[in-house]
Amino acid sequence: MSQFRQPLPEATAMPHTRSRHLPPYRGIVAVDAKDFTGHPAIEHGAISQAIPQLLQRAFERAGIAEVWEDQRFPASTGDGYVFGFDPAWMPFVIHPWLHTLQDVLTEFTVHSTGAVRLRLRVSLHIGPLPDSGGEFDGNGTPRNDTHRLLDSRPVKAMLAASNENITHVAAILSDRCYQDTVASGYTGRHPDHFIEVPATVEGKRFDQRAWLYVPAPSGNLYDRRILGDRVVEDQKTRREDGGDRRTAQHGAGHQSVSYRADKGNLNTGTVHGGQSVSNIDGGGDYVGGNKAGTVHGNQGDTVQGDKSEGRR
């Protein structure tokens, strides 16, 4: 009888009992189709198949096909896709890949004559994950957090508030991803292209600092309700304590939004993306320019003062 017995797997060591090597750090990208269940059931299979094909096309067109070719622990989620990759590529995944993905989805919608409109939420994260080539690689807290970010309130609200004919991609970055790649200057996008938000998920114990990025903004994306209640409360606290005020004024018929930032900037803009930033305490930089979303996702900034940034 013993010849038929299979050896039991080695028991996993209890945490905090001994030191072990960290798993390798991996970048993680996860995408999810908006309103997937809203499509007729007959279209679900075609959409599930199209998502990885469109992702691959975007990686190739962005000039980073290696990320797709060398993907780790890939998995289809039915209405989305997730995989790990060498985190050294993360700056390029943020830009130009997200911008290119916006272009690819725009073309997909045009060629499908509007019959199938595919809009994606994207989450990006970095963290240690098992990656030895085994069946259960890629499981761990960073992977879980990536999916929580994808399901979080701000990125869902951002995509829902935008124009479905223009904005096809809304991305959310974990704070670790943002700090390592954007704030440190490795990504070809200025930090002002990103919006800090509290990422919360209804019904889940999840609350993390995160950053939104929309390659082709449209609609009422400056509505402060999109950012989450806690952000609004924090901004009220800063206003009461003194400091700097940001005011986002929308066009006629739209709400005006006032909020504060940490570094003394006055931010004014419209729902179409026109925006100017000035330091009302004096001695700061003045930033003027337009962030106007088109179907190609072009954004531009002109900076005057101590810093200069050409149009992108």
PDB file of C-alpha atoms in Angstrom:
ATOM      1  CA  MET A   1       0.000   0.000   0.000  1.00  0.00           C
ATOM      2  CA  SER A   2       2.875   2.362   0.733  1.00  0.00           C
ATOM      3  CA  GLN A   3       3.886   2.465  -2.950  1.00  0.00           C
ATOM      4  CA  PHE A   4       0.666   4.350  -3.706  1.00  0.00           C
ATOM      5  CA  ARG A   5       1.183   6.973  -1.071  1.00  0.00           C
ATOM      6  CA  GLN A   6       2.206  10.398  -2.273  1.00  0.00           C
ATOM      7  CA  PRO A   7       4.708  12.369  -0.180  1.00  0.00           C
ATOM      8  CA  LEU A   8       3.104  15.162   1.750  1.00  0.00           C
ATOM      9  CA  PRO A   9       4.193  18.691   0.828  1.00  0.00           C
ATOM     10  CA  GLU A  10       6.695  20.214   3.202  1.00  0.00           C
ATOM     11  CA  ALA A  11       4.917  22.309   5.805  1.00  0.00           C
ATOM     12  CA  THR A  12       5.260  26.026   5.251  1.00  0.00           C
ATOM     13  CA  ALA A  13       7.385  27.636   7.939  1.00  0.00           C
ATOM     14  CA  MET A  14       5.463  29.810  10.336  1.00  0.00           C
ATOM     15  CA  PRO A  15       6.051  33.542   9.887  1.00  0.00           C
ATOM     16  CA  HIS A  16       8.339  35.364  12.297  1.00  0.00           C
ATOM     17  CA  THR A  17      10.053  32.124  13.381  1.00  0.00           C
ATOM     18  CA  ARG A  18      13.242  32.318  11.307  1.00  0.00           C
ATOM     19  CA  SER A  19      14.799  34.546   8.659  1.00  0.00           C
ATOM     20  CA  ARG A  20      14.503  33.628   4.998  1.00  0.00           C
ATOM     21  CA  HIS A  21      15.389  35.219   1.676  1.00  0.00           C
ATOM     22  CA  LEU A  22      12.806  37.565   0.219  1.00  0.00           C
ATOM     23  CA  PRO A  23      11.186  36.397  -3.016  1.00  0.00           C
ATOM     24  CA  PRO A  24      12.268  38.375  -6.092  1.00  0.00           C
ATOM     25  CA  TYR A  25      10.651  41.758  -6.585  1.00  0.00           C
ATOM     26  CA  ARG A  26       8.231  41.890  -9.484  1.00  0.00           C
ATOM     27  CA  GLY A  27       6.246  44.555 -11.202  1.00  0.00           C
ATOM     28  CA  ILE A  28       2.586  43.596 -11.431  1.00  0.00           C
ATOM     29  CA  VAL A  29       0.043  44.824 -13.960  1.00  0.00           C
ATOM     30  CA  ALA A  30      -3.633  43.930 -13.762  1.00  0.00           C
ATOM     31  CA  VAL A  31      -6.437  45.098 -16.035  1.00  0.00           C
ATOM     32  CA  ASP A  32     -10.183  44.812 -15.797  1.00  0.00           C
ATOM     33  CA  ALA A  33     -12.856  45.619 -18.371  1.00  0.00           C
ATOM     34  CA  LYS A  34     -15.482  48.151 -17.357  1.00  0.00           C
ATOM     35  CA  ASP A  35     -19.070  46.825 -17.352  1.00  0.00           C
ATOM     36  CA  PHE A  36     -18.007  43.384 -18.566  1.00  0.00           C
ATOM     37  CA  THR A  37     -21.194  41.775 -17.276  1.00  0.00           C
ATOM     38  CA  GLY A  38     -23.191  44.485 -19.011  1.00  0.00           C
ATOM     39  CA  HIS A  39     -22.229  43.027 -22.380  1.00  0.00           C
ATOM     40  CA  PRO A  40     -24.435  40.260 -23.797  1.00  0.00           C
ATOM     41  CA  ALA A  41     -23.192  36.843 -22.696  1.00  0.00           C
ATOM     42  CA  ILE A  42     -22.455  35.888 -26.288  1.00  0.00           C
ATOM     43  CA  GLU A  43     -19.736  38.580 -26.373  1.00  0.00           C
ATOM     44  CA  HIS A  44     -17.943  37.558 -23.157  1.00  0.00           C
ATOM     45  CA  GLY A  45     -15.686  34.989 -24.788  1.00  0.00           C
ATOM     46  CA  ALA A  46     -14.633  37.344 -27.570  1.00  0.00           C
ATOM     47  CA  ILE A  47     -13.876  40.143 -25.086  1.00  0.00           C
ATOM     48  CA  SER A  48     -11.859  37.828 -22.840  1.00  0.00           C
ATOM     49  CA  GLN A  49      -9.812  36.753 -25.841  1.00  0.00           C
ATOM     50  CA  ALA A  50      -9.377  40.318 -27.138  1.00  0.00           C
ATOM     51  CA  ILE A  51      -7.964  41.746 -23.896  1.00  0.00           C
ATOM     52  CA  PRO A  52      -4.575  39.951 -23.933  1.00  0.00           C
ATOM     53  CA  GLN A  53      -4.298  40.513 -27.684  1.00  0.00           C
ATOM     54  CA  LEU A  54      -4.775  44.256 -27.222  1.00  0.00           C
ATOM     55  CA  LEU A  55      -2.328  44.332 -24.314  1.00  0.00           C
ATOM     56  CA  GLN A  56       0.290  42.587 -26.437  1.00  0.00           C
ATOM     57  CA  ARG A  57      -0.270  45.013 -29.301  1.00  0.00           C
ATOM     58  CA  ALA A  58       0.181  47.966 -26.948  1.00  0.00           C
ATOM     59  CA  PHE A  59       3.440  46.573 -25.530  1.00  0.00           C
ATOM     60  CA  GLU A  60       4.813  45.990 -29.015  1.00  0.00           C
ATOM     61  CA  ARG A  61       3.789  49.416 -30.281  1.00  0.00           C
ATOM     62  CA  ALA A  62       5.231  51.098 -27.181  1.00  0.00           C
ATOM     63  CA  GLY A  63       8.585  49.509 -27.958  1.00  0.00           C
ATOM     64  CA  ILE A  64       8.693  47.280 -24.878  1.00  0.00           C
ATOM     65  CA  ALA A  65       7.630  43.926 -26.319  1.00  0.00           C
ATOM     66  CA  GLU A  66      10.099  42.282 -23.898  1.00  0.00           C
ATOM     67  CA  VAL A  67       7.701  42.941 -21.026  1.00  0.00           C
ATOM     68  CA  TRP A  68       4.995  40.863 -22.685  1.00  0.00           C
ATOM     69  CA  GLU A  69       7.336  38.165 -23.963  1.00  0.00           C
ATOM     70  CA  ASP A  70       8.953  37.671 -20.536  1.00  0.00           C
ATOM     71  CA  GLN A  71       5.778  37.892 -18.449  1.00  0.00           C
ATOM     72  CA  ARG A  72       5.642  35.880 -15.248  1.00  0.00           C
ATOM     73  CA  PHE A  73       2.708  33.931 -13.743  1.00  0.00           C
ATOM     74  CA  PRO A  74       0.169  35.237 -16.314  1.00  0.00           C
ATOM     75  CA  ALA A  75      -3.511  34.625 -15.686  1.00  0.00           C
ATOM     76  CA  SER A  76      -6.774  35.531 -17.366  1.00  0.00           C
ATOM     77  CA  THR A  77      -9.512  36.662 -15.008  1.00  0.00           C
ATOM     78  CA  GLY A  78     -12.302  36.446 -17.575  1.00  0.00           C
ATOM     79  CA  ASP A  79     -12.960  40.165 -17.601  1.00  0.00           C
ATOM     80  CA  GLY A  80      -9.273  41.015 -17.287  1.00  0.00           C
ATOM     81  CA  TYR A  81      -5.665  39.879 -17.196  1.00  0.00           C
ATOM     82  CA  VAL A  82      -2.745  39.948 -14.755  1.00  0.00           C
ATOM     83  CA  PHE A  83       0.944  39.112 -14.902  1.00  0.00           C
ATOM     84  CA  GLY A  84       4.278  39.915 -13.319  1.00  0.00           C
ATOM     85  CA  PHE A  85       7.392  41.363 -14.938  1.00  0.00           C
ATOM     86  CA  ASP A  86      10.866  42.706 -14.205  1.00  0.00           C
ATOM     87  CA  PRO A  87      10.224  45.910 -12.199  1.00  0.00           C
ATOM     88  CA  ALA A  88      13.057  47.657 -14.052  1.00  0.00           C
ATOM     89  CA  TRP A  89      10.508  48.105 -16.869  1.00  0.00           C
ATOM     90  CA  MET A  90       7.904  49.810 -14.666  1.00  0.00           C
ATOM     91  CA  PRO A  91       8.765  53.403 -15.740  1.00  0.00           C
ATOM     92  CA  PHE A  92       8.125  52.397 -19.363  1.00  0.00           C
ATOM     93  CA  VAL A  93       4.912  50.572 -18.487  1.00  0.00           C
ATOM     94  CA  ILE A  94       3.621  53.792 -16.919  1.00  0.00           C
ATOM     95  CA  HIS A  95       4.770  55.803 -19.922  1.00  0.00           C
ATOM     96  CA  PRO A  96       4.525  55.301 -22.820  1.00  0.00           C
ATOM     97  CA  TRP A  97       2.634  51.994 -22.455  1.00  0.00           C
ATOM     98  CA  LEU A  98      -0.500  53.352 -20.731  1.00  0.00           C
ATOM     99  CA  HIS A  99      -0.715  56.120 -23.340  1.00  0.00           C
ATOM    100  CA  THR A 100      -0.235  53.569 -26.136  1.00  0.00           C
ATOM    101  CA  LEU A 101      -2.882  51.287 -24.641  1.00  0.00           C
ATOM    102  CA  GLN A 102      -5.294  54.232 -24.786  1.00  0.00           C
ATOM    103  CA  ASP A 103      -4.533  54.606 -28.507  1.00  0.00           C
ATOM    104  CA  VAL A 104      -4.932  50.875 -29.165  1.00  0.00           C
ATOM    105  CA  LEU A 105      -8.314  50.748 -27.421  1.00  0.00           C
ATOM    106  CA  THR A 106      -9.457  53.834 -29.318  1.00  0.00           C
ATOM    107  CA  GLU A 107      -8.620  52.132 -32.607  1.00  0.00           C
ATOM    108  CA  PHE A 108     -10.329  48.944 -31.462  1.00  0.00           C
ATOM    109  CA  THR A 109     -13.535  50.869 -30.766  1.00  0.00           C
ATOM    110  CA  VAL A 110     -13.407  52.626 -34.135  1.00  0.00           C
ATOM    111  CA  HIS A 111     -12.794  49.407 -36.065  1.00  0.00           C
ATOM    112  CA  SER A 112     -15.573  47.610 -34.231  1.00  0.00           C
ATOM    113  CA  THR A 113     -17.870  50.474 -35.323  1.00  0.00           C
ATOM    114  CA  GLY A 114     -18.910  50.913 -31.724  1.00  0.00           C
ATOM    115  CA  ALA A 115     -20.427  47.434 -31.502  1.00  0.00           C
ATOM    116  CA  VAL A 116     -17.962  46.505 -28.738  1.00  0.00           C
ATOM    117  CA  ARG A 117     -16.654  49.332 -26.577  1.00  0.00           C
ATOM    118  CA  LEU A 118     -13.751  48.158 -24.437  1.00  0.00           C
ATOM    119  CA  ARG A 119     -12.581  50.408 -21.586  1.00  0.00           C
ATOM    120  CA  LEU A 120      -9.998  49.208 -19.100  1.00  0.00           C
ATOM    121  CA  ARG A 121      -8.998  49.937 -15.545  1.00  0.00           C
ATOM    122  CA  VAL A 122      -5.304  49.272 -14.948  1.00  0.00           C
ATOM    123  CA  SER A 123      -3.483  48.826 -11.638  1.00  0.00           C
ATOM    124  CA  LEU A 124       0.295  48.802 -11.188  1.00  0.00           C
ATOM    125  CA  HIS A 125       2.249  47.658  -8.153  1.00  0.00           C
ATOM    126  CA  ILE A 126       5.717  46.439  -7.133  1.00  0.00           C
ATOM    127  CA  GLY A 127       6.567  43.876  -4.470  1.00  0.00           C
ATOM    128  CA  PRO A 128       8.196  40.548  -3.583  1.00  0.00           C
ATOM    129  CA  LEU A 129       6.406  37.507  -5.005  1.00  0.00           C
ATOM    130  CA  PRO A 130       7.391  33.846  -5.377  1.00  0.00           C
ATOM    131  CA  ASP A 131       8.627  33.251  -8.917  1.00  0.00           C
ATOM    132  CA  SER A 132      10.397  29.900  -9.261  1.00  0.00           C
ATOM    133  CA  GLY A 133       8.429  28.629 -12.242  1.00  0.00           C
ATOM    134  CA  GLY A 134       5.960  26.744 -10.071  1.00  0.00           C
ATOM    135  CA  GLU A 135       2.231  26.402 -10.535  1.00  0.00           C
ATOM    136  CA  PHE A 136       1.361  28.647  -7.619  1.00  0.00           C
ATOM    137  CA  ASP A 137       3.881  31.427  -8.281  1.00  0.00           C
ATOM    138  CA  GLY A 138       2.803  35.038  -7.996  1.00  0.00           C
ATOM    139  CA  ASN A 139       0.627  34.604  -4.927  1.00  0.00           C
ATOM    140  CA  GLY A 140       1.164  36.997  -2.054  1.00  0.00           C
ATOM    141  CA  THR A 141       0.187  40.325  -0.541  1.00  0.00           C
ATOM    142  CA  PRO A 142       1.474  42.465  -3.463  1.00  0.00           C
ATOM    143  CA  ARG A 143      -0.668  40.446  -5.873  1.00  0.00           C
ATOM    144  CA  ASN A 144      -3.710  40.795  -3.608  1.00  0.00           C
ATOM    145  CA  ASP A 145      -3.156  44.533  -3.238  1.00  0.00           C
ATOM    146  CA  THR A 146      -2.891  44.923  -7.011  1.00  0.00           C
ATOM    147  CA  HIS A 147      -6.382  43.474  -7.420  1.00  0.00           C
ATOM    148  CA  ARG A 148      -7.714  45.575  -4.536  1.00  0.00           C
ATOM    149  CA  LEU A 149      -6.388  48.703  -6.236  1.00  0.00           C
ATOM    150  CA  LEU A 150      -8.074  47.608  -9.463  1.00  0.00           C
ATOM    151  CA  ASP A 151     -11.400  47.322  -7.639  1.00  0.00           C
ATOM    152  CA  SER A 152     -10.983  50.487  -5.581  1.00  0.00           C
ATOM    153  CA  ARG A 153     -13.498  53.287  -5.593  1.00  0.00           C
ATOM    154  CA  PRO A 154     -11.363  56.106  -7.111  1.00  0.00           C
ATOM    155  CA  VAL A 155     -10.294  54.346 -10.322  1.00  0.00           C
ATOM    156  CA  LYS A 156     -13.812  53.006 -10.923  1.00  0.00           C
ATOM    157  CA  ALA A 157     -15.277  56.452 -10.374  1.00  0.00           C
ATOM    158  CA  MET A 158     -12.667  58.097 -12.588  1.00  0.00           C
ATOM    159  CA  LEU A 159     -13.496  55.862 -15.541  1.00  0.00           C
ATOM    160  CA  ALA A 160     -17.239  56.188 -14.944  1.00  0.00           C
ATOM    161  CA  ALA A 161     -17.036  60.001 -14.812  1.00  0.00           C
ATOM    162  CA  SER A 162     -15.144  60.298 -18.098  1.00  0.00           C
ATOM    163  CA  ASN A 163     -16.486  60.388 -21.642  1.00  0.00           C
ATOM    164  CA  GLU A 164     -16.789  56.856 -23.003  1.00  0.00           C
ATOM    165  CA  ASN A 165     -15.921  58.064 -26.500  1.00  0.00           C
ATOM    166  CA  ILE A 166     -12.599  59.550 -25.400  1.00  0.00           C
ATOM    167  CA  THR A 167     -11.251  57.981 -22.212  1.00  0.00           C
ATOM    168  CA  HIS A 168     -10.600  54.262 -22.569  1.00  0.00           C
ATOM    169  CA  VAL A 169      -7.952  53.815 -19.852  1.00  0.00           C
ATOM    170  CA  ALA A 170      -7.836  54.835 -16.198  1.00  0.00           C
ATOM    171  CA  ALA A 171      -4.814  53.661 -14.215  1.00  0.00           C
ATOM    172  CA  ILE A 172      -4.090  53.486 -10.495  1.00  0.00           C
ATOM    173  CA  LEU A 173      -0.576  53.137  -9.091  1.00  0.00           C
ATOM    174  CA  SER A 174       0.305  51.916  -5.632  1.00  0.00           C
ATOM    175  CA  ASP A 175       2.229  54.411  -3.546  1.00  0.00           C
ATOM    176  CA  ARG A 176       5.329  52.212  -3.731  1.00  0.00           C
ATOM    177  CA  CYS A 177       5.087  52.130  -7.514  1.00  0.00           C
ATOM    178  CA  TYR A 178       4.604  55.905  -7.683  1.00  0.00           C
ATOM    179  CA  GLN A 179       7.433  56.741  -5.282  1.00  0.00           C
ATOM    180  CA  ASP A 180       9.919  54.385  -6.949  1.00  0.00           C
ATOM    181  CA  THR A 181       9.190  55.379 -10.538  1.00  0.00           C
ATOM    182  CA  VAL A 182       7.384  58.719 -10.816  1.00  0.00           C
ATOM    183  CA  ALA A 183       8.469  60.767  -7.789  1.00  0.00           C
ATOM    184  CA  SER A 184      12.051  59.584  -8.277  1.00  0.00           C
ATOM    185  CA  GLY A 185      12.056  60.927 -11.835  1.00  0.00           C
ATOM    186  CA  TYR A 186      12.463  57.673 -13.770  1.00  0.00           C
ATOM    187  CA  THR A 187       9.119  57.905 -15.591  1.00  0.00           C
ATOM    188  CA  GLY A 188       8.588  60.208 -18.561  1.00  0.00           C
ATOM    189  CA  ARG A 189       5.556  61.851 -16.932  1.00  0.00           C
ATOM    190  CA  HIS A 190       5.621  64.773 -14.531  1.00  0.00           C
ATOM    191  CA  PRO A 191       4.167  64.098 -11.050  1.00  0.00           C
ATOM    192  CA  ASP A 192       1.480  66.692 -11.771  1.00  0.00           C
ATOM    193  CA  HIS A 193      -0.097  64.224 -14.200  1.00  0.00           C
ATOM    194  CA  PHE A 194      -1.020  62.048 -11.209  1.00  0.00           C
ATOM    195  CA  ILE A 195      -3.693  62.566  -8.544  1.00  0.00           C
ATOM    196  CA  GLU A 196      -3.234  61.276  -5.011  1.00  0.00           C
ATOM    197  CA  VAL A 197      -6.270  59.358  -3.698  1.00  0.00           C
ATOM    198  CA  PRO A 198      -7.243  57.044  -0.841  1.00  0.00           C
ATOM    199  CA  ALA A 199      -7.863  53.649  -2.433  1.00  0.00           C
ATOM    200  CA  THR A 200     -10.728  51.921  -0.656  1.00  0.00           C
ATOM    201  CA  VAL A 201     -12.815  48.921  -1.686  1.00  0.00           C
ATOM    202  CA  GLU A 202     -16.426  48.568  -0.633  1.00  0.00           C
ATOM    203  CA  GLY A 203     -16.864  45.627   1.718  1.00  0.00           C
ATOM    204  CA  LYS A 204     -13.117  45.014   2.056  1.00  0.00           C
ATOM    205  CA  ARG A 205     -10.631  45.991   4.743  1.00  0.00           C
ATOM    206  CA  PHE A 206      -8.421  47.886   2.350  1.00  0.00           C
ATOM    207  CA  ASP A 207      -7.333  51.513   2.591  1.00  0.00           C
ATOM    208  CA  GLN A 208      -4.106  52.619   0.940  1.00  0.00           C
ATOM    209  CA  ARG A 209      -2.583  55.733  -0.525  1.00  0.00           C
ATOM    210  CA  ALA A 210      -2.546  55.502  -4.319  1.00  0.00           C
ATOM    211  CA  TRP A 211      -2.195  57.636  -7.441  1.00  0.00           C
ATOM    212  CA  LEU A 212      -4.514  57.989 -10.433  1.00  0.00           C
ATOM    213  CA  TYR A 213      -3.341  58.581 -13.981  1.00  0.00           C
ATOM    214  CA  VAL A 214      -5.612  59.046 -17.012  1.00  0.00           C
ATOM    215  CA  PRO A 215      -3.774  59.245 -20.365  1.00  0.00           C
ATOM    216  CA  ALA A 216      -6.730  60.907 -22.135  1.00  0.00           C
ATOM    217  CA  PRO A 217      -8.830  62.787 -19.551  1.00  0.00           C
ATOM    218  CA  SER A 218     -12.347  63.928 -20.381  1.00  0.00           C
ATOM    219  CA  GLY A 219     -15.598  64.801 -18.686  1.00  0.00           C
ATOM    220  CA  ASN A 220     -15.971  65.956 -15.093  1.00  0.00           C
ATOM    221  CA  LEU A 221     -12.745  64.415 -13.768  1.00  0.00           C
ATOM    222  CA  TYR A 222     -12.031  67.280 -11.360  1.00  0.00           C
ATOM    223  CA  ASP A 223     -15.077  66.556  -9.226  1.00  0.00           C
ATOM    224  CA  ARG A 224     -13.640  66.143  -5.737  1.00  0.00           C
ATOM    225  CA  ARG A 225     -16.102  63.360  -4.941  1.00  0.00           C
ATOM    226  CA  ILE A 226     -14.095  61.108  -7.242  1.00  0.00           C
ATOM    227  CA  LEU A 227     -11.108  61.470  -4.938  1.00  0.00           C
ATOM    228  CA  GLY A 228     -12.893  60.000  -1.915  1.00  0.00           C
ATOM    229  CA  ASP A 229     -14.403  61.387   1.264  1.00  0.00           C
ATOM    230  CA  ARG A 230     -11.209  61.180   3.291  1.00  0.00           C
ATOM    231  CA  VAL A 231      -9.319  63.372   0.846  1.00  0.00           C
ATOM    232  CA  VAL A 232     -12.052  65.992   1.099  1.00  0.00           C
ATOM    233  CA  GLU A 233     -11.892  65.864   4.906  1.00  0.00           C
ATOM    234  CA  ASP A 234      -8.111  66.188   4.871  1.00  0.00           C
ATOM    235  CA  GLN A 235      -8.350  69.161   2.557  1.00  0.00           C
ATOM    236  CA  LYS A 236     -10.835  70.863   4.907  1.00  0.00           C
ATOM    237  CA  THR A 237      -8.422  70.294   7.775  1.00  0.00           C
ATOM    238  CA  ARG A 238      -5.570  71.869   5.863  1.00  0.00           C
ATOM    239  CA  ARG A 239      -7.761  74.851   5.012  1.00  0.00           C
ATOM    240  CA  GLU A 240      -8.631  75.370   8.673  1.00  0.00           C
ATOM    241  CA  ASP A 241      -4.988  75.025   9.719  1.00  0.00           C
ATOM    242  CA  GLY A 242      -3.789  77.554   7.158  1.00  0.00           C
ATOM    243  CA  GLY A 243      -1.687  76.829   4.116  1.00  0.00           C
ATOM    244  CA  ASP A 244      -2.336  76.696   0.437  1.00  0.00           C
ATOM    245  CA  ARG A 245      -5.485  76.420  -1.586  1.00  0.00           C
ATOM    246  CA  ARG A 246      -6.163  74.730  -4.865  1.00  0.00           C
ATOM    247  CA  THR A 247      -9.280  75.796  -6.721  1.00  0.00           C
ATOM    248  CA  ALA A 248     -10.578  73.839  -9.682  1.00  0.00           C
ATOM    249  CA  GLN A 249     -13.250  75.810 -11.507  1.00  0.00           C
ATOM    250  CA  HIS A 250     -15.381  74.054 -14.063  1.00  0.00           C
ATOM    251  CA  GLY A 251     -17.132  75.512 -17.043  1.00  0.00           C
ATOM    252  CA  ALA A 252     -20.606  76.983 -16.991  1.00  0.00           C
ATOM    253  CA  GLY A 253     -23.121  74.670 -15.439  1.00  0.00           C
ATOM    254  CA  HIS A 254     -20.467  72.629 -13.592  1.00  0.00           C
ATOM    255  CA  GLN A 255     -19.517  72.602  -9.954  1.00  0.00           C
ATOM    256  CA  SER A 256     -16.587  74.571  -8.586  1.00  0.00           C
ATOM    257  CA  VAL A 257     -14.185  72.599  -6.459  1.00  0.00           C
ATOM    258  CA  SER A 258     -11.737  73.997  -3.915  1.00  0.00           C
ATOM    259  CA  TYR A 259      -9.045  71.946  -2.289  1.00  0.00           C
ATOM    260  CA  ARG A 260      -5.610  72.261  -0.777  1.00  0.00           C
ATOM    261  CA  ALA A 261      -2.217  70.762  -1.518  1.00  0.00           C
ATOM    262  CA  ASP A 262       0.811  70.299   0.665  1.00  0.00           C
ATOM    263  CA  LYS A 263       3.204  72.663  -1.104  1.00  0.00           C
ATOM    264  CA  GLY A 264       1.319  75.901  -1.449  1.00  0.00           C
ATOM    265  CA  ASN A 265      -0.066  75.647  -4.952  1.00  0.00           C
ATOM    266  CA  LEU A 266      -3.212  77.254  -6.308  1.00  0.00           C
ATOM    267  CA  ASN A 267      -4.579  74.918  -8.959  1.00  0.00           C
ATOM    268  CA  THR A 268      -7.249  76.147 -11.373  1.00  0.00           C
ATOM    269  CA  GLY A 269      -8.642  74.108 -14.238  1.00  0.00           C
ATOM    270  CA  THR A 270     -11.627  73.162 -16.339  1.00  0.00           C
ATOM    271  CA  VAL A 271     -13.215  69.838 -17.075  1.00  0.00           C
ATOM    272  CA  HIS A 272     -11.511  69.998 -20.458  1.00  0.00           C
ATOM    273  CA  GLY A 273      -8.084  69.935 -18.830  1.00  0.00           C
ATOM    274  CA  GLY A 274      -6.954  73.564 -19.066  1.00  0.00           C
ATOM    275  CA  GLN A 275      -4.968  74.162 -15.922  1.00  0.00           C
ATOM    276  CA  SER A 276      -2.704  76.688 -14.272  1.00  0.00           C
ATOM    277  CA  VAL A 277      -0.839  76.335 -10.993  1.00  0.00           C
ATOM    278  CA  SER A 278       0.632  79.095  -8.866  1.00  0.00           C
ATOM    279  CA  ASN A 279       2.089  79.346  -5.380  1.00  0.00           C
ATOM    280  CA  ILE A 280      -0.067  81.801  -3.473  1.00  0.00           C
ATOM    281  CA  ASP A 281       2.457  82.098  -0.653  1.00  0.00           C
ATOM    282  CA  GLY A 282       4.946  83.737  -2.989  1.00  0.00           C
ATOM    283  CA  GLY A 283       8.378  82.637  -4.069  1.00  0.00           C
ATOM    284  CA  GLY A 284       7.091  79.522  -5.797  1.00  0.00           C
ATOM    285  CA  ASP A 285       6.849  78.363  -9.365  1.00  0.00           C
ATOM    286  CA  TYR A 286       4.096  79.295 -11.766  1.00  0.00           C
ATOM    287  CA  VAL A 287       2.901  76.512 -14.005  1.00  0.00           C
ATOM    288  CA  GLY A 288       0.644  77.218 -16.926  1.00  0.00           C
ATOM    289  CA  GLY A 289      -0.542  75.015 -19.726  1.00  0.00           C
ATOM    290  CA  ASN A 290      -3.227  72.759 -21.025  1.00  0.00           C
ATOM    291  CA  LYS A 291      -3.892  69.138 -20.275  1.00  0.00           C
ATOM    292  CA  ALA A 292      -6.419  68.513 -22.979  1.00  0.00           C
ATOM    293  CA  GLY A 293      -7.443  64.919 -23.594  1.00  0.00           C
ATOM    294  CA  THR A 294      -7.956  63.778 -27.161  1.00  0.00           C
ATOM    295  CA  VAL A 295      -8.585  60.327 -28.536  1.00  0.00           C
ATOM    296  CA  HIS A 296      -4.819  60.054 -28.731  1.00  0.00           C
ATOM    297  CA  GLY A 297      -4.314  61.077 -25.117  1.00  0.00           C
ATOM    298  CA  ASN A 298      -1.972  64.000 -25.748  1.00  0.00           C
ATOM    299  CA  GLN A 299      -1.248  66.204 -22.758  1.00  0.00           C
ATOM    300  CA  GLY A 300       0.918  69.278 -22.555  1.00  0.00           C
ATOM    301  CA  ASP A 301       2.393  71.524 -19.897  1.00  0.00           C
ATOM    302  CA  THR A 302       4.266  74.774 -20.032  1.00  0.00           C
ATOM    303  CA  VAL A 303       6.233  75.703 -16.940  1.00  0.00           C
ATOM    304  CA  GLN A 304       7.509  79.182 -16.219  1.00  0.00           C
ATOM    305  CA  GLY A 305       9.777  80.094 -13.342  1.00  0.00           C
ATOM    306  CA  ASP A 306      12.506  78.084 -11.710  1.00  0.00           C
ATOM    307  CA  LYS A 307      11.602  74.932 -13.606  1.00  0.00           C
ATOM    308  CA  SER A 308      10.715  74.359 -17.228  1.00  0.00           C
ATOM    309  CA  GLU A 309       8.918  71.509 -18.884  1.00  0.00           C
ATOM    310  CA  GLY A 310       8.225  71.441 -22.597  1.00  0.00           C
ATOM    311  CA  ARG A 311       5.051  70.236 -24.134  1.00  0.00           C
ATOM    312  CA  ARG A 312       4.646  66.469 -24.151  1.00  0.00           C
TER     313      ARG A 312
END
